[in-house]
Structure formats: structure tokens, C-alpha cells
JSON list of C-alpha atoms in Angstrom, two decimals:
[
{"chain": "R", "resi": 53, "resn": "GLY", "atom": "CA", "xyz": [102.46, 103.13, 98.46]},
{"chain": "R", "resi": 54, "resn": "ALA", "atom": "CA", "xyz": [103.64, 104.05, 95.01]},
{"chain": "R", "resi": 55, "resn": "VAL", "atom": "CA", "xyz": [105.43, 101.25, 93.19]},
{"chain": "R", "resi": 56, "resn": "VAL", "atom": "CA", "xyz": [108.16, 101.70, 90.63]},
{"chain": "R", "resi": 57, "resn": "SER", "atom": "CA", "xyz": [109.31, 98.69, 88.68]},
{"chain": "R", "resi": 58, "resn": "GLN", "atom": "CA", "xyz": [112.76, 98.63, 87.11]},
{"chain": "R", "resi": 59, "resn": "HIS", "atom": "CA", "xyz": [113.92, 95.96, 84.70]},
{"chain": "R", "resi": 60, "resn": "PRO", "atom": "CA", "xyz": [116.26, 94.18, 84.33]},
{"chain": "R", "resi": 61, "resn": "SER", "atom": "CA", "xyz": [117.68, 93.93, 87.83]},
{"chain": "R", "resi": 62, "resn": "ARG", "atom": "CA", "xyz": [121.00, 92.72, 86.55]},
{"chain": "R", "resi": 63, "resn": "VAL", "atom": "CA", "xyz": [122.63, 92.64, 83.15]},
{"chain": "R", "resi": 64, "resn": "ILE", "atom": "CA", "xyz": [126.00, 91.45, 81.97]},
{"chain": "R", "resi": 65, "resn": "CYS", "atom": "CA", "xyz": [127.04, 92.47, 78.49]},
{"chain": "R", "resi": 66, "resn": "LYS", "atom": "CA", "xyz": [130.05, 92.61, 76.24]},
{"chain": "R", "resi": 67, "resn": "SER", "atom": "CA", "xyz": [131.87, 95.82, 75.57]},
{"chain": "R", "resi": 68, "resn": "GLY", "atom": "CA", "xyz": [130.39, 97.69, 72.63]},
{"chain": "R", "resi": 69, "resn": "THR", "atom": "CA", "xyz": [126.83, 96.47, 73.02]},
{"chain": "R", "resi": 70, "resn": "SER", "atom": "CA", "xyz": [123.87, 98.62, 74.05]},
{"chain": "R", "resi": 71, "resn": "VAL", "atom": "CA", "xyz": [121.72, 97.98, 77.06]},
{"chain": "R", "resi": 72, "resn": "LYS", "atom": "CA", "xyz": [118.18, 99.21, 77.68]},
{"chain": "R", "resi": 73, "resn": "ILE", "atom": "CA", "xyz": [116.79, 99.66, 81.17]},
{"chain": "R", "resi": 74, "resn": "GLU", "atom": "CA", "xyz": [113.07, 100.19, 81.75]},
{"chain": "R", "resi": 75, "resn": "CYS", "atom": "CA", "xyz": [111.44, 102.09, 84.56]},
{"chain": "R", "resi": 76, "resn": "ARG", "atom": "CA", "xyz": [107.71, 101.86, 85.09]},
{"chain": "R", "resi": 77, "resn": "SER", "atom": "CA", "xyz": [105.38, 103.48, 87.59]},
{"chain": "R", "resi": 78, "resn": "LEU", "atom": "CA", "xyz": [102.82, 100.80, 88.30]},
{"chain": "R", "resi": 79, "resn": "ASP", "atom": "CA", "xyz": [100.08, 102.53, 90.22]},
{"chain": "R", "resi": 80, "resn": "PHE", "atom": "CA", "xyz": [100.51, 106.22, 89.51]},
{"chain": "R", "resi": 81, "resn": "GLN", "atom": "CA", "xyz": [101.25, 108.60, 86.70]},
{"chain": "R", "resi": 82, "resn": "ALA", "atom": "CA", "xyz": [104.78, 109.90, 86.72]},
{"chain": "R", "resi": 83, "resn": "THR", "atom": "CA", "xyz": [105.15, 113.21, 84.97]},
{"chain": "R", "resi": 84, "resn": "THR", "atom": "CA", "xyz": [108.80, 113.29, 85.94]},
{"chain": "R", "resi": 85, "resn": "MET", "atom": "CA", "xyz": [111.29, 110.47, 86.15]},
{"chain": "R", "resi": 86, "resn": "PHE", "atom": "CA", "xyz": [114.90, 110.60, 87.22]},
{"chain": "R", "resi": 87, "resn": "TRP", "atom": "CA", "xyz": [117.88, 108.44, 86.42]},
{"chain": "R", "resi": 88, "resn": "TYR", "atom": "CA", "xyz": [120.71, 108.01, 88.90]},
{"chain": "R", "resi": 89, "resn": "ARG", "atom": "CA", "xyz": [123.98, 106.24, 88.97]},
{"chain": "R", "resi": 90, "resn": "GLN", "atom": "CA", "xyz": [125.45, 104.88, 92.16]},
{"chain": "R", "resi": 91, "resn": "PHE", "atom": "CA", "xyz": [128.96, 103.60, 92.79]},
{"chain": "R", "resi": 92, "resn": "PRO", "atom": "CA", "xyz": [129.71, 101.25, 95.70]},
{"chain": "R", "resi": 93, "resn": "LYS", "atom": "CA", "xyz": [129.39, 102.89, 99.10]},
{"chain": "R", "resi": 94, "resn": "GLN", "atom": "CA", "xyz": [128.54, 106.22, 97.54]},
{"chain": "R", "resi": 95, "resn": "SER", "atom": "CA", "xyz": [125.49, 108.35, 97.23]},
{"chain": "R", "resi": 96, "resn": "LEU", "atom": "CA", "xyz": [123.16, 108.69, 94.28]},
{"chain": "R", "resi": 97, "resn": "MET", "atom": "CA", "xyz": [124.41, 110.80, 91.41]},
{"chain": "R", "resi": 98, "resn": "LEU", "atom": "CA", "xyz": [121.68, 112.35, 89.30]},
{"chain": "R", "resi": 99, "resn": "MET", "atom": "CA", "xyz": [122.24, 111.71, 85.61]},
{"chain": "R", "resi": 100, "resn": "ALA", "atom": "CA", "xyz": [119.15, 113.19, 84.05]},
{"chain": "R", "resi": 101, "resn": "THR", "atom": "CA", "xyz": [115.62, 114.39, 84.62]},
{"chain": "R", "resi": 102, "resn": "SER", "atom": "CA", "xyz": [112.99, 113.10, 82.25]},
{"chain": "R", "resi": 103, "resn": "ASN", "atom": "CA", "xyz": [109.61, 114.71, 81.65]},
{"chain": "R", "resi": 104, "resn": "GLU", "atom": "CA", "xyz": [106.93, 112.91, 79.71]},
{"chain": "R", "resi": 105, "resn": "GLY", "atom": "CA", "xyz": [106.78, 114.02, 76.12]},
{"chain": "R", "resi": 106, "resn": "SER", "atom": "CA", "xyz": [109.85, 116.20, 76.19]},
{"chain": "R", "resi": 107, "resn": "LYS", "atom": "CA", "xyz": [113.59, 115.83, 75.95]},
{"chain": "R", "resi": 108, "resn": "ALA", "atom": "CA", "xyz": [115.48, 114.82, 79.04]},
{"chain": "R", "resi": 109, "resn": "THR", "atom": "CA", "xyz": [117.60, 117.31, 80.91]},
{"chain": "R", "resi": 110, "resn": "TYR", "atom": "CA", "xyz": [121.08, 115.95, 81.52]},
{"chain": "R", "resi": 111, "resn": "GLU", "atom": "CA", "xyz": [123.36, 116.86, 84.37]},
{"chain": "R", "resi": 112, "resn": "GLN", "atom": "CA", "xyz": [126.73, 118.36, 83.63]},
{"chain": "R", "resi": 113, "resn": "GLY", "atom": "CA", "xyz": [129.22, 115.73, 82.56]},
{"chain": "R", "resi": 114, "resn": "VAL", "atom": "CA", "xyz": [126.64, 113.18, 81.48]},
{"chain": "R", "resi": 115, "resn": "GLU", "atom": "CA", "xyz": [126.81, 112.42, 77.76]},
{"chain": "R", "resi": 116, "resn": "LYS", "atom": "CA", "xyz": [123.33, 112.51, 76.27]},
{"chain": "R", "resi": 117, "resn": "ASP", "atom": "CA", "xyz": [124.42, 110.50, 73.23]},
{"chain": "R", "resi": 118, "resn": "LYS", "atom": "CA", "xyz": [125.83, 107.85, 75.51]},
{"chain": "R", "resi": 119, "resn": "PHE", "atom": "CA", "xyz": [122.87, 107.61, 77.84]},
{"chain": "R", "resi": 120, "resn": "LEU", "atom": "CA", "xyz": [119.70, 107.86, 75.77]},
{"chain": "R", "resi": 121, "resn": "ILE", "atom": "CA", "xyz": [116.54, 108.57, 77.72]},
{"chain": "R", "resi": 122, "resn": "ASN", "atom": "CA", "xyz": [113.03, 108.19, 76.41]},
{"chain": "R", "resi": 123, "resn": "HIS", "atom": "CA", "xyz": [109.94, 109.08, 78.45]},
{"chain": "R", "resi": 124, "resn": "ALA", "atom": "CA", "xyz": [107.22, 108.11, 76.02]},
{"chain": "R", "resi": 125, "resn": "SER", "atom": "CA", "xyz": [104.33, 107.79, 78.44]},
{"chain": "R", "resi": 126, "resn": "LEU", "atom": "CA", "xyz": [103.30, 108.78, 81.96]},
{"chain": "R", "resi": 127, "resn": "THR", "atom": "CA", "xyz": [104.27, 105.35, 83.22]},
{"chain": "R", "resi": 128, "resn": "LEU", "atom": "CA", "xyz": [107.40, 104.43, 81.31]},
{"chain": "R", "resi": 129, "resn": "SER", "atom": "CA", "xyz": [110.89, 105.83, 80.92]},
{"chain": "R", "resi": 130, "resn": "THR", "atom": "CA", "xyz": [113.84, 103.98, 79.41]},
{"chain": "R", "resi": 131, "resn": "LEU", "atom": "CA", "xyz": [117.57, 104.49, 79.69]},
{"chain": "R", "resi": 132, "resn": "THR", "atom": "CA", "xyz": [119.76, 103.05, 76.95]},
{"chain": "R", "resi": 133, "resn": "VAL", "atom": "CA", "xyz": [123.46, 102.79, 77.59]},
{"chain": "R", "resi": 134, "resn": "THR", "atom": "CA", "xyz": [124.91, 102.86, 74.09]},
{"chain": "R", "resi": 135, "resn": "SER", "atom": "CA", "xyz": [128.16, 101.14, 73.17]},
{"chain": "R", "resi": 136, "resn": "ALA", "atom": "CA", "xyz": [128.76, 100.18, 76.76]},
{"chain": "R", "resi": 137, "resn": "HIS", "atom": "CA", "xyz": [132.30, 99.96, 78.08]},
{"chain": "R", "resi": 138, "resn": "PRO", "atom": "CA", "xyz": [133.66, 98.56, 81.36]},
{"chain": "R", "resi": 139, "resn": "GLU", "atom": "CA", "xyz": [133.74, 102.04, 82.90]},
{"chain": "R", "resi": 140, "resn": "ASP", "atom": "CA", "xyz": [129.95, 102.16, 82.48]},
{"chain": "R", "resi": 141, "resn": "SER", "atom": "CA", "xyz": [129.60, 99.29, 84.92]},
{"chain": "R", "resi": 142, "resn": "SER", "atom": "CA", "xyz": [127.57, 100.60, 87.81]},
{"chain": "R", "resi": 143, "resn": "PHE", "atom": "CA", "xyz": [124.26, 100.49, 89.65]},
{"chain": "R", "resi": 144, "resn": "TYR", "atom": "CA", "xyz": [121.62, 102.47, 87.80]},
{"chain": "R", "resi": 145, "resn": "ILE", "atom": "CA", "xyz": [118.49, 103.52, 89.63]},
{"chain": "R", "resi": 146, "resn": "CYS", "atom": "CA", "xyz": [115.38, 105.25, 88.37]},
{"chain": "R", "resi": 147, "resn": "SER", "atom": "CA", "xyz": [112.81, 107.16, 90.34]},
{"chain": "R", "resi": 148, "resn": "ALA", "atom": "CA", "xyz": [109.44, 108.62, 89.56]},
{"chain": "R", "resi": 149, "resn": "ALA", "atom": "CA", "xyz": [107.56, 111.58, 90.93]},
{"chain": "R", "resi": 150, "resn": "SER", "atom": "CA", "xyz": [103.80, 111.66, 90.65]},
{"chain": "R", "resi": 151, "resn": "SER", "atom": "CA", "xyz": [101.66, 114.53, 89.47]},
{"chain": "R", "resi": 152, "resn": "GLY", "atom": "CA", "xyz": [99.57, 114.26, 92.61]},
{"chain": "R", "resi": 153, "resn": "LEU", "atom": "CA", "xyz": [99.78, 115.89, 96.00]},
{"chain": "R", "resi": 154, "resn": "ALA", "atom": "CA", "xyz": [103.00, 114.18, 97.06]},
{"chain": "R", "resi": 155, "resn": "LYS", "atom": "CA", "xyz": [104.73, 115.34, 93.94]},
{"chain": "R", "resi": 156, "resn": "ASN", "atom": "CA", "xyz": [108.05, 116.06, 95.55]},
{"chain": "R", "resi": 157, "resn": "ILE", "atom": "CA", "xyz": [108.49, 112.53, 96.77]},
{"chain": "R", "resi": 158, "resn": "GLN", "atom": "CA", "xyz": [110.55, 110.36, 94.46]},
{"chain": "R", "resi": 159, "resn": "TYR", "atom": "CA", "xyz": [109.77, 106.67, 94.48]},
{"chain": "R", "resi": 160, "resn": "PHE", "atom": "CA", "xyz": [112.62, 104.46, 93.44]},
{"chain": "R", "resi": 161, "resn": "GLY", "atom": "CA", "xyz": [112.96, 101.33, 91.40]},
{"chain": "R", "resi": 162, "resn": "ALA", "atom": "CA", "xyz": [115.03, 98.42, 92.69]},
{"chain": "R", "resi": 163, "resn": "GLY", "atom": "CA", "xyz": [117.98, 99.34, 90.52]},
{"chain": "R", "resi": 164, "resn": "THR", "atom": "CA", "xyz": [119.89, 97.66, 87.70]},
{"chain": "R", "resi": 165, "resn": "ARG", "atom": "CA", "xyz": [123.34, 96.28, 88.19]},
{"chain": "R", "resi": 166, "resn": "LEU", "atom": "CA", "xyz": [125.21, 96.68, 84.89]},
{"chain": "R", "resi": 167, "resn": "SER", "atom": "CA", "xyz": [128.43, 94.78, 84.36]},
{"chain": "R", "resi": 168, "resn": "VAL", "atom": "CA", "xyz": [130.26, 95.37, 81.11]},
{"chain": "R", "resi": 169, "resn": "LEU", "atom": "CA", "xyz": [132.92, 92.80, 80.25]},
{"chain": "X", "resi": 177, "resn": "GLY", "atom": "CA", "xyz": [127.68, 124.68, 95.59]},
{"chain": "X", "resi": 178, "resn": "GLU", "atom": "CA", "xyz": [124.66, 122.97, 97.01]},
{"chain": "X", "resi": 179, "resn": "SER", "atom": "CA", "xyz": [125.45, 120.00, 99.16]},
{"chain": "X", "resi": 180, "resn": "VAL", "atom": "CA", "xyz": [123.87, 117.82, 101.73]},
{"chain": "X", "resi": 181, "resn": "GLY", "atom": "CA", "xyz": [126.21, 116.02, 104.06]},
{"chain": "X", "resi": 182, "resn": "LEU", "atom": "CA", "xyz": [126.00, 113.53, 106.88]},
{"chain": "X", "resi": 183, "resn": "HIS", "atom": "CA", "xyz": [127.97, 113.80, 110.07]},
{"chain": "X", "resi": 184, "resn": "LEU", "atom": "CA", "xyz": [128.80, 110.12, 110.46]},
{"chain": "X", "resi": 185, "resn": "PRO", "atom": "CA", "xyz": [129.42, 107.58, 107.71]},
{"chain": "X", "resi": 186, "resn": "THR", "atom": "CA", "xyz": [128.71, 104.61, 109.99]},
{"chain": "X", "resi": 187, "resn": "LEU", "atom": "CA", "xyz": [126.60, 104.03, 113.07]},
{"chain": "X", "resi": 188, "resn": "SER", "atom": "CA", "xyz": [126.32, 100.89, 115.15]},
{"chain": "X", "resi": 189, "resn": "VAL", "atom": "CA", "xyz": [123.56, 100.47, 117.69]},
{"chain": "X", "resi": 190, "resn": "GLN", "atom": "CA", "xyz": [122.39, 97.69, 119.92]},
{"chain": "X", "resi": 191, "resn": "GLU", "atom": "CA", "xyz": [119.11, 96.07, 119.03]},
{"chain": "X", "resi": 192, "resn": "GLY", "atom": "CA", "xyz": [116.33, 97.74, 120.96]},
{"chain": "X", "resi": 193, "resn": "ASP", "atom": "CA", "xyz": [118.18, 101.02, 121.42]},
{"chain": "X", "resi": 194, "resn": "ASN", "atom": "CA", "xyz": [117.22, 104.23, 119.69]},
{"chain": "X", "resi": 195, "resn": "SER", "atom": "CA", "xyz": [119.20, 105.41, 116.65]},
{"chain": "X", "resi": 196, "resn": "ILE", "atom": "CA", "xyz": [119.88, 108.99, 115.67]},
{"chain": "X", "resi": 197, "resn": "ILE", "atom": "CA", "xyz": [121.19, 109.76, 112.19]},
{"chain": "X", "resi": 198, "resn": "ASN", "atom": "CA", "xyz": [122.19, 113.33, 111.46]},
{"chain": "X", "resi": 199, "resn": "CYS", "atom": "CA", "xyz": [122.34, 115.37, 108.28]},
{"chain": "X", "resi": 200, "resn": "ALA", "atom": "CA", "xyz": [123.48, 118.89, 107.45]},
{"chain": "X", "resi": 201, "resn": "TYR", "atom": "CA", "xyz": [122.45, 120.83, 104.39]},
{"chain": "X", "resi": 202, "resn": "SER", "atom": "CA", "xyz": [123.88, 124.00, 102.94]},
{"chain": "X", "resi": 203, "resn": "ASN", "atom": "CA", "xyz": [121.23, 125.42, 100.63]},
{"chain": "X", "resi": 204, "resn": "SER", "atom": "CA", "xyz": [119.09, 127.91, 102.48]},
{"chain": "X", "resi": 205, "resn": "ALA", "atom": "CA", "xyz": [116.52, 127.69, 99.70]},
{"chain": "X", "resi": 206, "resn": "SER", "atom": "CA", "xyz": [115.79, 124.06, 100.54]},
{"chain": "X", "resi": 207, "resn": "ASP", "atom": "CA", "xyz": [112.34, 123.78, 102.02]},
{"chain": "X", "resi": 208, "resn": "TYR", "atom": "CA", "xyz": [111.61, 120.10, 101.69]},
{"chain": "X", "resi": 209, "resn": "PHE", "atom": "CA", "xyz": [113.49, 117.16, 103.13]},
{"chain": "X", "resi": 210, "resn": "ILE", "atom": "CA", "xyz": [113.19, 113.42, 102.81]},
{"chain": "X", "resi": 211, "resn": "TRP", "atom": "CA", "xyz": [114.81, 110.45, 104.48]},
{"chain": "X", "resi": 212, "resn": "TYR", "atom": "CA", "xyz": [115.38, 107.31, 102.46]},
{"chain": "X", "resi": 213, "resn": "LYS", "atom": "CA", "xyz": [116.51, 103.84, 103.50]},
{"chain": "X", "resi": 214, "resn": "GLN", "atom": "CA", "xyz": [118.57, 101.76, 101.10]},
{"chain": "X", "resi": 215, "resn": "GLU", "atom": "CA", "xyz": [119.23, 98.09, 101.70]},
{"chain": "X", "resi": 216, "resn": "SER", "atom": "CA", "xyz": [122.11, 96.41, 99.97]},
{"chain": "X", "resi": 217, "resn": "GLY", "atom": "CA", "xyz": [121.50, 95.92, 96.26]},
{"chain": "X", "resi": 218, "resn": "LYS", "atom": "CA", "xyz": [118.13, 97.66, 96.32]},
{"chain": "X", "resi": 219, "resn": "GLY", "atom": "CA", "xyz": [116.74, 101.05, 95.47]},
{"chain": "X", "resi": 220, "resn": "PRO", "atom": "CA", "xyz": [116.10, 103.69, 98.15]},
{"chain": "X", "resi": 221, "resn": "GLN", "atom": "CA", "xyz": [112.85, 103.40, 100.05]},
{"chain": "X", "resi": 222, "resn": "PHE", "atom": "CA", "xyz": [110.92, 106.46, 101.24]},
{"chain": "X", "resi": 223, "resn": "ILE", "atom": "CA", "xyz": [110.77, 106.70, 105.03]},
{"chain": "X", "resi": 224, "resn": "ILE", "atom": "CA", "xyz": [109.49, 110.12, 105.98]},
{"chain": "X", "resi": 225, "resn": "ASP", "atom": "CA", "xyz": [109.48, 113.70, 104.77]},
{"chain": "X", "resi": 226, "resn": "ILE", "atom": "CA", "xyz": [109.20, 117.11, 106.33]},
{"chain": "X", "resi": 227, "resn": "ARG", "atom": "CA", "xyz": [108.56, 120.61, 105.07]},
{"chain": "X", "resi": 228, "resn": "SER", "atom": "CA", "xyz": [110.42, 123.65, 106.29]},
{"chain": "X", "resi": 229, "resn": "ASN", "atom": "CA", "xyz": [107.36, 125.04, 108.03]},
{"chain": "X", "resi": 230, "resn": "MET", "atom": "CA", "xyz": [107.62, 122.18, 110.52]},
{"chain": "X", "resi": 231, "resn": "ASP", "atom": "CA", "xyz": [110.35, 121.27, 112.98]},
{"chain": "X", "resi": 232, "resn": "LYS", "atom": "CA", "xyz": [109.21, 117.78, 113.83]},
{"chain": "X", "resi": 233, "resn": "ARG", "atom": "CA", "xyz": [107.28, 115.01, 112.21]},
{"chain": "X", "resi": 234, "resn": "GLN", "atom": "CA", "xyz": [106.59, 111.53, 113.47]},
{"chain": "X", "resi": 235, "resn": "GLY", "atom": "CA", "xyz": [105.93, 108.30, 111.68]},
{"chain": "X", "resi": 236, "resn": "GLN", "atom": "CA", "xyz": [105.87, 104.71, 112.75]},
{"chain": "X", "resi": 237, "resn": "ARG", "atom": "CA", "xyz": [108.95, 104.31, 114.99]},
{"chain": "X", "resi": 238, "resn": "VAL", "atom": "CA", "xyz": [110.63, 107.20, 113.20]},
{"chain": "X", "resi": 239, "resn": "THR", "atom": "CA", "xyz": [110.83, 110.89, 113.93]},
{"chain": "X", "resi": 240, "resn": "VAL", "atom": "CA", "xyz": [112.44, 113.57, 111.80]},
{"chain": "X", "resi": 241, "resn": "LEU", "atom": "CA", "xyz": [113.62, 116.79, 113.39]},
{"chain": "X", "resi": 242, "resn": "LEU", "atom": "CA", "xyz": [114.46, 119.89, 111.39]},
{"chain": "X", "resi": 243, "resn": "ASN", "atom": "CA", "xyz": [116.49, 122.83, 112.66]},
{"chain": "X", "resi": 244, "resn": "LYS", "atom": "CA", "xyz": [116.47, 125.48, 109.97]},
{"chain": "X", "resi": 245, "resn": "THR", "atom": "CA", "xyz": [118.62, 127.85, 111.99]},
{"chain": "X", "resi": 246, "resn": "VAL", "atom": "CA", "xyz": [121.63, 125.58, 111.76]},
{"chain": "X", "resi": 247, "resn": "LYS", "atom": "CA", "xyz": [120.50, 123.75, 108.62]},
{"chain": "X", "resi": 248, "resn": "HIS", "atom": "CA", "xyz": [120.39, 120.39, 110.31]},
{"chain": "X", "resi": 249, "resn": "LEU", "atom": "CA", "xyz": [117.98, 117.50, 110.31]},
{"chain": "X", "resi": 250, "resn": "SER", "atom": "CA", "xyz": [117.98, 114.18, 112.03]},
{"chain": "X", "resi": 251, "resn": "LEU", "atom": "CA", "xyz": [116.23, 110.86, 111.81]},
{"chain": "X", "resi": 252, "resn": "GLN", "atom": "CA", "xyz": [115.42, 109.08, 115.00]},
{"chain": "X", "resi": 253, "resn": "ILE", "atom": "CA", "xyz": [114.54, 105.41, 114.95]},
{"chain": "X", "resi": 254, "resn": "ALA", "atom": "CA", "xyz": [112.95, 104.02, 118.09]},
{"chain": "X", "resi": 255, "resn": "ALA", "atom": "CA", "xyz": [113.66, 100.49, 119.31]},
{"chain": "X", "resi": 256, "resn": "THR", "atom": "CA", "xyz": [116.02, 99.74, 116.46]},
{"chain": "X", "resi": 257, "resn": "GLN", "atom": "CA", "xyz": [115.56, 96.32, 114.91]},
{"chain": "X", "resi": 258, "resn": "PRO", "atom": "CA", "xyz": [117.89, 94.14, 112.78]},
{"chain": "X", "resi": 259, "resn": "GLY", "atom": "CA", "xyz": [115.75, 94.96, 109.77]},
{"chain": "X", "resi": 260, "resn": "ASP", "atom": "CA", "xyz": [116.68, 98.61, 110.20]},
{"chain": "X", "resi": 261, "resn": "SER", "atom": "CA", "xyz": [120.26, 97.86, 109.15]},
{"chain": "X", "resi": 262, "resn": "ALA", "atom": "CA", "xyz": [120.77, 99.77, 105.91]},
{"chain": "X", "resi": 263, "resn": "VAL", "atom": "CA", "xyz": [122.21, 102.96, 104.49]},
{"chain": "X", "resi": 264, "resn": "TYR", "atom": "CA", "xyz": [120.15, 106.04, 105.27]},
{"chain": "X", "resi": 265, "resn": "PHE", "atom": "CA", "xyz": [120.18, 109.05, 103.00]},
{"chain": "X", "resi": 266, "resn": "CYS", "atom": "CA", "xyz": [118.79, 112.47, 103.61]},
{"chain": "X", "resi": 267, "resn": "ALA", "atom": "CA", "xyz": [117.71, 114.47, 100.59]},
{"chain": "X", "resi": 268, "resn": "SER", "atom": "CA", "xyz": [116.73, 118.09, 100.18]},
{"chain": "X", "resi": 269, "resn": "GLY", "atom": "CA", "xyz": [114.79, 119.95, 97.57]},
{"chain": "X", "resi": 270, "resn": "ALA", "atom": "CA", "xyz": [112.57, 122.90, 96.93]},
{"chain": "X", "resi": 271, "resn": "LEU", "atom": "CA", "xyz": [108.83, 122.64, 96.79]},
{"chain": "X", "resi": 272, "resn": "GLY", "atom": "CA", "xyz": [107.42, 123.64, 93.46]},
{"chain": "X", "resi": 273, "resn": "SER", "atom": "CA", "xyz": [110.76, 123.31, 91.72]},
{"chain": "X", "resi": 274, "resn": "ALA", "atom": "CA", "xyz": [111.75, 120.75, 89.13]},
{"chain": "X", "resi": 275, "resn": "ARG", "atom": "CA", "xyz": [111.44, 118.25, 91.96]},
{"chain": "X", "resi": 276, "resn": "GLN", "atom": "CA", "xyz": [115.10, 117.46, 91.93]},
{"chain": "X", "resi": 277, "resn": "LEU", "atom": "CA", "xyz": [116.54, 116.23, 95.17]},
{"chain": "X", "resi": 278, "resn": "THR", "atom": "CA", "xyz": [120.08, 116.58, 96.43]},
{"chain": "X", "resi": 279, "resn": "PHE", "atom": "CA", "xyz": [121.23, 113.50, 98.32]},
{"chain": "X", "resi": 280, "resn": "GLY", "atom": "CA", "xyz": [123.62, 113.29, 101.21]},
{"chain": "X", "resi": 281, "resn": "SER", "atom": "CA", "xyz": [126.48, 110.84, 101.29]},
{"chain": "X", "resi": 282, "resn": "GLY", "atom": "CA", "xyz": [124.66, 108.27, 103.41]},
{"chain": "X", "resi": 283, "resn": "THR", "atom": "CA", "xyz": [125.06, 106.68, 106.83]},
{"chain": "X", "resi": 284, "resn": "GLN", "atom": "CA", "xyz": [125.47, 102.96, 107.23]},
{"chain": "X", "resi": 285, "resn": "LEU", "atom": "CA", "xyz": [123.40, 101.83, 110.20]},
{"chain": "X", "resi": 286, "resn": "THR", "atom": "CA", "xyz": [124.34, 98.46, 111.67]},
{"chain": "X", "resi": 287, "resn": "VAL", "atom": "CA", "xyz": [122.14, 96.93, 114.33]},
{"chain": "X", "resi": 288, "resn": "LEU", "atom": "CA", "xyz": [124.02, 94.65, 116.70]},
{"chain": "X", "resi": 289, "resn": "PRO", "atom": "CA", "xyz": [122.27, 91.66, 118.24]}
]
């Protein structure tokens, strides 16, 4: 099956620092990648949709200057949480959709647990 | 607004029994549905999908049923095993769209020994 690698799996940082999370599709080309945020015992909340070579589309209420997304290639998208604060602590998950036949299936990374002190 | 909901937040089943997890969706335009399994601290894992032109699809130990009339789908797991313990999400979308999926709130399945 399609493999999506997300790194790092866990990060602890001080308030005010920026954190970059990488999402890579390892065995397929991902024309579209998605970034989600998940709070404990809750569902996935879509933050933004990222298409290779174009600007990301952010969901309502998600600050684009706070959560910078770059989708520079068909296999890599990054999410940078700028000037992180304790309220940004959460589980961030990326997913990728291929350009192939199963293009509606999103394959997920393992997630990144962000803790801001 | 568009929403996908689950009937039960938690479900406990005895090992070896069959599990049925239900999901209701509200958007009539949804024509594609996926079930994901999420283990604690991990990302969701694709289980099975179904298009709206089907009412049943089977995989390995899993079956998804779709009732478009009442906007309901279910995931059946045969001979539930301890490794099936996880949160299960249904998701809906529209084929040929921006590929966005709307996720349900999740059902925690616990398999009892």
C-alpha cells in the first residue's frame, strides 16, 4: 500500500519558537496533501489542502501566517508552526492523495505530537 | 452544514464476535465513503472504501454496507480480534472533487478477551 512518512513523530519546544513538520509520500506521487489537527478523543479537523506548486487552501479559522504550508514537490509537503504557543499543542497529521486511480483515498502519516511549553 | 456522525461513541465486543460500527452522513452529494482505523498515537489507516453506486463491499474480515436512502453506512468486522481495538472513523467525499473528506466523530472499539 501507499506509504506516507511524517517527521518528527514528537516534538517539544519552547513558546515562541517555530516547528517544521515534514510529510513525504514514499512510493507514490501526491498531487494533493492535507494537514489535519486532532485533539484528544476527537475527530480530525482539516486545516488546509495543499496542491503541489500552488498556494495552500486554508480552512476557515486557520491562520495561514501561523501555519505555513509548502508543497514544493510531488512527494513532500511541510507544515511550519510559527511562534508556537501552548495552545498550539496538539496532534498534527498529514495525508496524501495520489494522482492515480485511487485518487480519492487519503493515506495518512503517523502524526506529530507537538507540545509547546 | 455538512456533517458525518457516528451513532455510538464506544463499542465493546467479545473477542471472536462480529462488530458493527455505524455512521450517518448528511450531505446528499457525497458519493464516496471510506472507513479508517486509528490506533492510539498513530495516524488513520485505510480499511475499505465504497462508492455510491454500490451498496456492499467486502474486504478481508470487513464488510461495508451503504444505504443511500437513509444516508447510512456501516462497517462490519468478522471474528473481532484484540488487534482490532482502535477508533474507527467514517469519512465521506465527492468523487472528482478537491478530494476533501469529511470525517465522523469516531467510534472507540474495545475487544474484550
